[in-house]
């Protein structure tokens, strides 16, 4: 059994995104996606596009990593009382999005 004291900590989202750009890391996602149109400031769009090209991944993939990194940084700066309220709102939104969707166990053959 590995010793927890000697295990390396999980990388932050920013470290994961940097590893993808440096092509020394991988990421994937399994879950629901939400289609959404968004306007970008040109300089932010171009920075994300350059990261995606350097990483050899689609723009949308790099955008998700950049968003995750930014959210992680913001959450680290907030206190627990703010995080509790945000988490409640996130869960409520997720529950609303999941209403009416079938569970994998409902559609997979047994």
PDB file of C-alpha atoms in Angstrom:
ATOM      1  CA  UNK A   1       0.000   0.000   0.000  1.00  0.00           C
ATOM      2  CA  UNK A   2       1.509   3.406  -0.948  1.00  0.00           C
ATOM      3  CA  UNK A   3       2.418   5.819   1.800  1.00  0.00           C
ATOM      4  CA  UNK A   4       0.188   8.908   1.543  1.00  0.00           C
ATOM      5  CA  UNK A   5       2.989  11.111   2.868  1.00  0.00           C
ATOM      6  CA  UNK A   6       5.180  10.236  -0.121  1.00  0.00           C
ATOM      7  CA  UNK A   7       2.436  10.377  -2.794  1.00  0.00           C
ATOM      8  CA  UNK A   8       2.525  13.476  -4.949  1.00  0.00           C
ATOM      9  CA  UNK A   9      -0.523  15.732  -4.610  1.00  0.00           C
ATOM     10  CA  UNK A  10      -3.070  15.914  -7.411  1.00  0.00           C
ATOM     11  CA  UNK A  11      -2.117  18.534  -9.993  1.00  0.00           C
ATOM     12  CA  UNK A  12      -4.173  21.718 -10.070  1.00  0.00           C
ATOM     13  CA  UNK A  13      -6.296  22.435 -13.132  1.00  0.00           C
ATOM     14  CA  UNK A  14      -3.680  24.993 -14.240  1.00  0.00           C
ATOM     15  CA  UNK A  15      -0.908  22.402 -13.922  1.00  0.00           C
ATOM     16  CA  UNK A  16      -3.010  19.925 -15.919  1.00  0.00           C
ATOM     17  CA  UNK A  17      -3.640  22.509 -18.665  1.00  0.00           C
ATOM     18  CA  UNK A  18       0.055  23.417 -18.788  1.00  0.00           C
ATOM     19  CA  UNK A  19       0.959  19.731 -19.095  1.00  0.00           C
ATOM     20  CA  UNK A  20      -1.409  19.451 -22.058  1.00  0.00           C
ATOM     21  CA  UNK A  21       0.184  22.480 -23.744  1.00  0.00           C
ATOM     22  CA  UNK A  22       3.649  21.015 -23.096  1.00  0.00           C
ATOM     23  CA  UNK A  23       2.342  17.690 -24.430  1.00  0.00           C
ATOM     24  CA  UNK A  24       3.420  15.890 -21.290  1.00  0.00           C
ATOM     25  CA  UNK A  25      -0.104  15.268 -19.986  1.00  0.00           C
ATOM     26  CA  UNK A  26      -3.487  14.091 -21.164  1.00  0.00           C
ATOM     27  CA  UNK A  27      -7.044  14.850 -20.232  1.00  0.00           C
ATOM     28  CA  UNK A  28     -10.438  13.548 -21.143  1.00  0.00           C
ATOM     29  CA  UNK A  29     -13.997  14.062 -20.082  1.00  0.00           C
ATOM     30  CA  UNK A  30     -16.971  11.784 -19.797  1.00  0.00           C
ATOM     31  CA  UNK A  31     -20.243  13.431 -18.968  1.00  0.00           C
ATOM     32  CA  UNK A  32     -22.840  15.868 -20.192  1.00  0.00           C
ATOM     33  CA  UNK A  33     -22.005  18.953 -22.192  1.00  0.00           C
ATOM     34  CA  UNK A  34     -24.037  22.118 -22.572  1.00  0.00           C
ATOM     35  CA  UNK A  35     -24.079  23.855 -25.950  1.00  0.00           C
ATOM     36  CA  UNK A  36     -23.746  27.579 -25.462  1.00  0.00           C
ATOM     37  CA  UNK A  37     -22.841  30.483 -27.697  1.00  0.00           C
ATOM     38  CA  UNK A  38     -20.409  33.009 -26.287  1.00  0.00           C
ATOM     39  CA  UNK A  39     -18.602  36.137 -27.475  1.00  0.00           C
ATOM     40  CA  UNK A  40     -14.897  36.315 -26.632  1.00  0.00           C
ATOM     41  CA  UNK A  41     -12.644  39.296 -26.296  1.00  0.00           C
ATOM     42  CA  UNK A  42     -10.296  38.966 -29.239  1.00  0.00           C
ATOM     43  CA  UNK A  43      -7.117  38.875 -27.139  1.00  0.00           C
ATOM     44  CA  UNK A  44      -8.529  36.088 -24.922  1.00  0.00           C
ATOM     45  CA  UNK A  45      -9.732  34.116 -27.929  1.00  0.00           C
ATOM     46  CA  UNK A  46      -6.331  34.375 -29.587  1.00  0.00           C
ATOM     47  CA  UNK A  47      -4.478  33.372 -26.409  1.00  0.00           C
ATOM     48  CA  UNK A  48      -6.642  30.266 -26.005  1.00  0.00           C
ATOM     49  CA  UNK A  49      -6.322  29.472 -29.707  1.00  0.00           C
ATOM     50  CA  UNK A  50      -2.512  29.708 -29.455  1.00  0.00           C
ATOM     51  CA  UNK A  51      -2.512  27.376 -26.435  1.00  0.00           C
ATOM     52  CA  UNK A  52      -4.751  24.905 -28.270  1.00  0.00           C
ATOM     53  CA  UNK A  53      -2.475  24.949 -31.319  1.00  0.00           C
ATOM     54  CA  UNK A  54       0.619  24.449 -29.148  1.00  0.00           C
ATOM     55  CA  UNK A  55      -1.091  21.523 -27.414  1.00  0.00           C
ATOM     56  CA  UNK A  56      -2.465  20.028 -30.613  1.00  0.00           C
ATOM     57  CA  UNK A  57      -5.986  19.941 -29.195  1.00  0.00           C
ATOM     58  CA  UNK A  58      -9.258  21.520 -30.351  1.00  0.00           C
ATOM     59  CA  UNK A  59     -10.093  25.054 -29.229  1.00  0.00           C
ATOM     60  CA  UNK A  60     -13.085  23.786 -27.208  1.00  0.00           C
ATOM     61  CA  UNK A  61     -10.866  21.339 -25.311  1.00  0.00           C
ATOM     62  CA  UNK A  62      -8.377  24.065 -24.361  1.00  0.00           C
ATOM     63  CA  UNK A  63     -11.202  26.450 -23.475  1.00  0.00           C
ATOM     64  CA  UNK A  64     -12.553  23.911 -20.971  1.00  0.00           C
ATOM     65  CA  UNK A  65      -9.092  23.581 -19.385  1.00  0.00           C
ATOM     66  CA  UNK A  66      -8.672  27.360 -19.191  1.00  0.00           C
ATOM     67  CA  UNK A  67     -12.103  27.753 -17.604  1.00  0.00           C
ATOM     68  CA  UNK A  68     -11.365  24.983 -15.076  1.00  0.00           C
ATOM     69  CA  UNK A  69      -8.065  26.664 -14.192  1.00  0.00           C
ATOM     70  CA  UNK A  70      -9.715  30.039 -13.700  1.00  0.00           C
ATOM     71  CA  UNK A  71     -12.538  28.604 -11.616  1.00  0.00           C
ATOM     72  CA  UNK A  72     -10.059  26.749  -9.425  1.00  0.00           C
ATOM     73  CA  UNK A  73      -8.058  29.963  -8.867  1.00  0.00           C
ATOM     74  CA  UNK A  74     -11.201  31.917  -7.955  1.00  0.00           C
ATOM     75  CA  UNK A  75     -12.390  29.201  -5.565  1.00  0.00           C
ATOM     76  CA  UNK A  76      -9.001  29.250  -3.831  1.00  0.00           C
ATOM     77  CA  UNK A  77      -9.390  32.993  -3.234  1.00  0.00           C
ATOM     78  CA  UNK A  78     -12.926  32.776  -1.808  1.00  0.00           C
ATOM     79  CA  UNK A  79     -13.780  31.943   1.764  1.00  0.00           C
ATOM     80  CA  UNK A  80     -15.851  28.912   2.792  1.00  0.00           C
ATOM     81  CA  UNK A  81     -19.040  30.942   3.277  1.00  0.00           C
ATOM     82  CA  UNK A  82     -18.952  32.029  -0.382  1.00  0.00           C
ATOM     83  CA  UNK A  83     -18.064  28.547  -1.596  1.00  0.00           C
ATOM     84  CA  UNK A  84     -21.018  27.009   0.264  1.00  0.00           C
ATOM     85  CA  UNK A  85     -23.485  29.369  -1.457  1.00  0.00           C
ATOM     86  CA  UNK A  86     -21.854  28.815  -4.861  1.00  0.00           C
ATOM     87  CA  UNK A  87     -21.886  25.044  -4.406  1.00  0.00           C
ATOM     88  CA  UNK A  88     -25.584  25.131  -3.526  1.00  0.00           C
ATOM     89  CA  UNK A  89     -26.332  27.115  -6.693  1.00  0.00           C
ATOM     90  CA  UNK A  90     -24.184  24.751  -8.796  1.00  0.00           C
ATOM     91  CA  UNK A  91     -25.941  21.657  -7.457  1.00  0.00           C
ATOM     92  CA  UNK A  92     -29.380  23.213  -7.966  1.00  0.00           C
ATOM     93  CA  UNK A  93     -28.485  24.050 -11.565  1.00  0.00           C
ATOM     94  CA  UNK A  94     -27.114  20.567 -12.162  1.00  0.00           C
ATOM     95  CA  UNK A  95     -30.242  18.949 -10.710  1.00  0.00           C
ATOM     96  CA  UNK A  96     -32.397  21.084 -12.995  1.00  0.00           C
ATOM     97  CA  UNK A  97     -30.321  20.091 -16.051  1.00  0.00           C
ATOM     98  CA  UNK A  98     -30.601  16.412 -15.160  1.00  0.00           C
ATOM     99  CA  UNK A  99     -34.410  16.373 -14.834  1.00  0.00           C
ATOM    100  CA  UNK A 100     -35.961  14.310 -17.563  1.00  0.00           C
ATOM    101  CA  UNK A 101     -32.688  12.686 -18.627  1.00  0.00           C
ATOM    102  CA  UNK A 102     -32.556   8.919 -18.573  1.00  0.00           C
ATOM    103  CA  UNK A 103     -30.031   7.159 -16.380  1.00  0.00           C
ATOM    104  CA  UNK A 104     -27.537   4.873 -18.096  1.00  0.00           C
ATOM    105  CA  UNK A 105     -29.067   1.978 -16.133  1.00  0.00           C
ATOM    106  CA  UNK A 106     -32.457   2.769 -17.729  1.00  0.00           C
ATOM    107  CA  UNK A 107     -31.164   2.520 -21.303  1.00  0.00           C
ATOM    108  CA  UNK A 108     -28.428  -0.109 -21.111  1.00  0.00           C
ATOM    109  CA  UNK A 109     -29.439  -3.732 -21.697  1.00  0.00           C
ATOM    110  CA  UNK A 110     -29.178  -6.005 -18.674  1.00  0.00           C
TER     111      UNK A 110
END
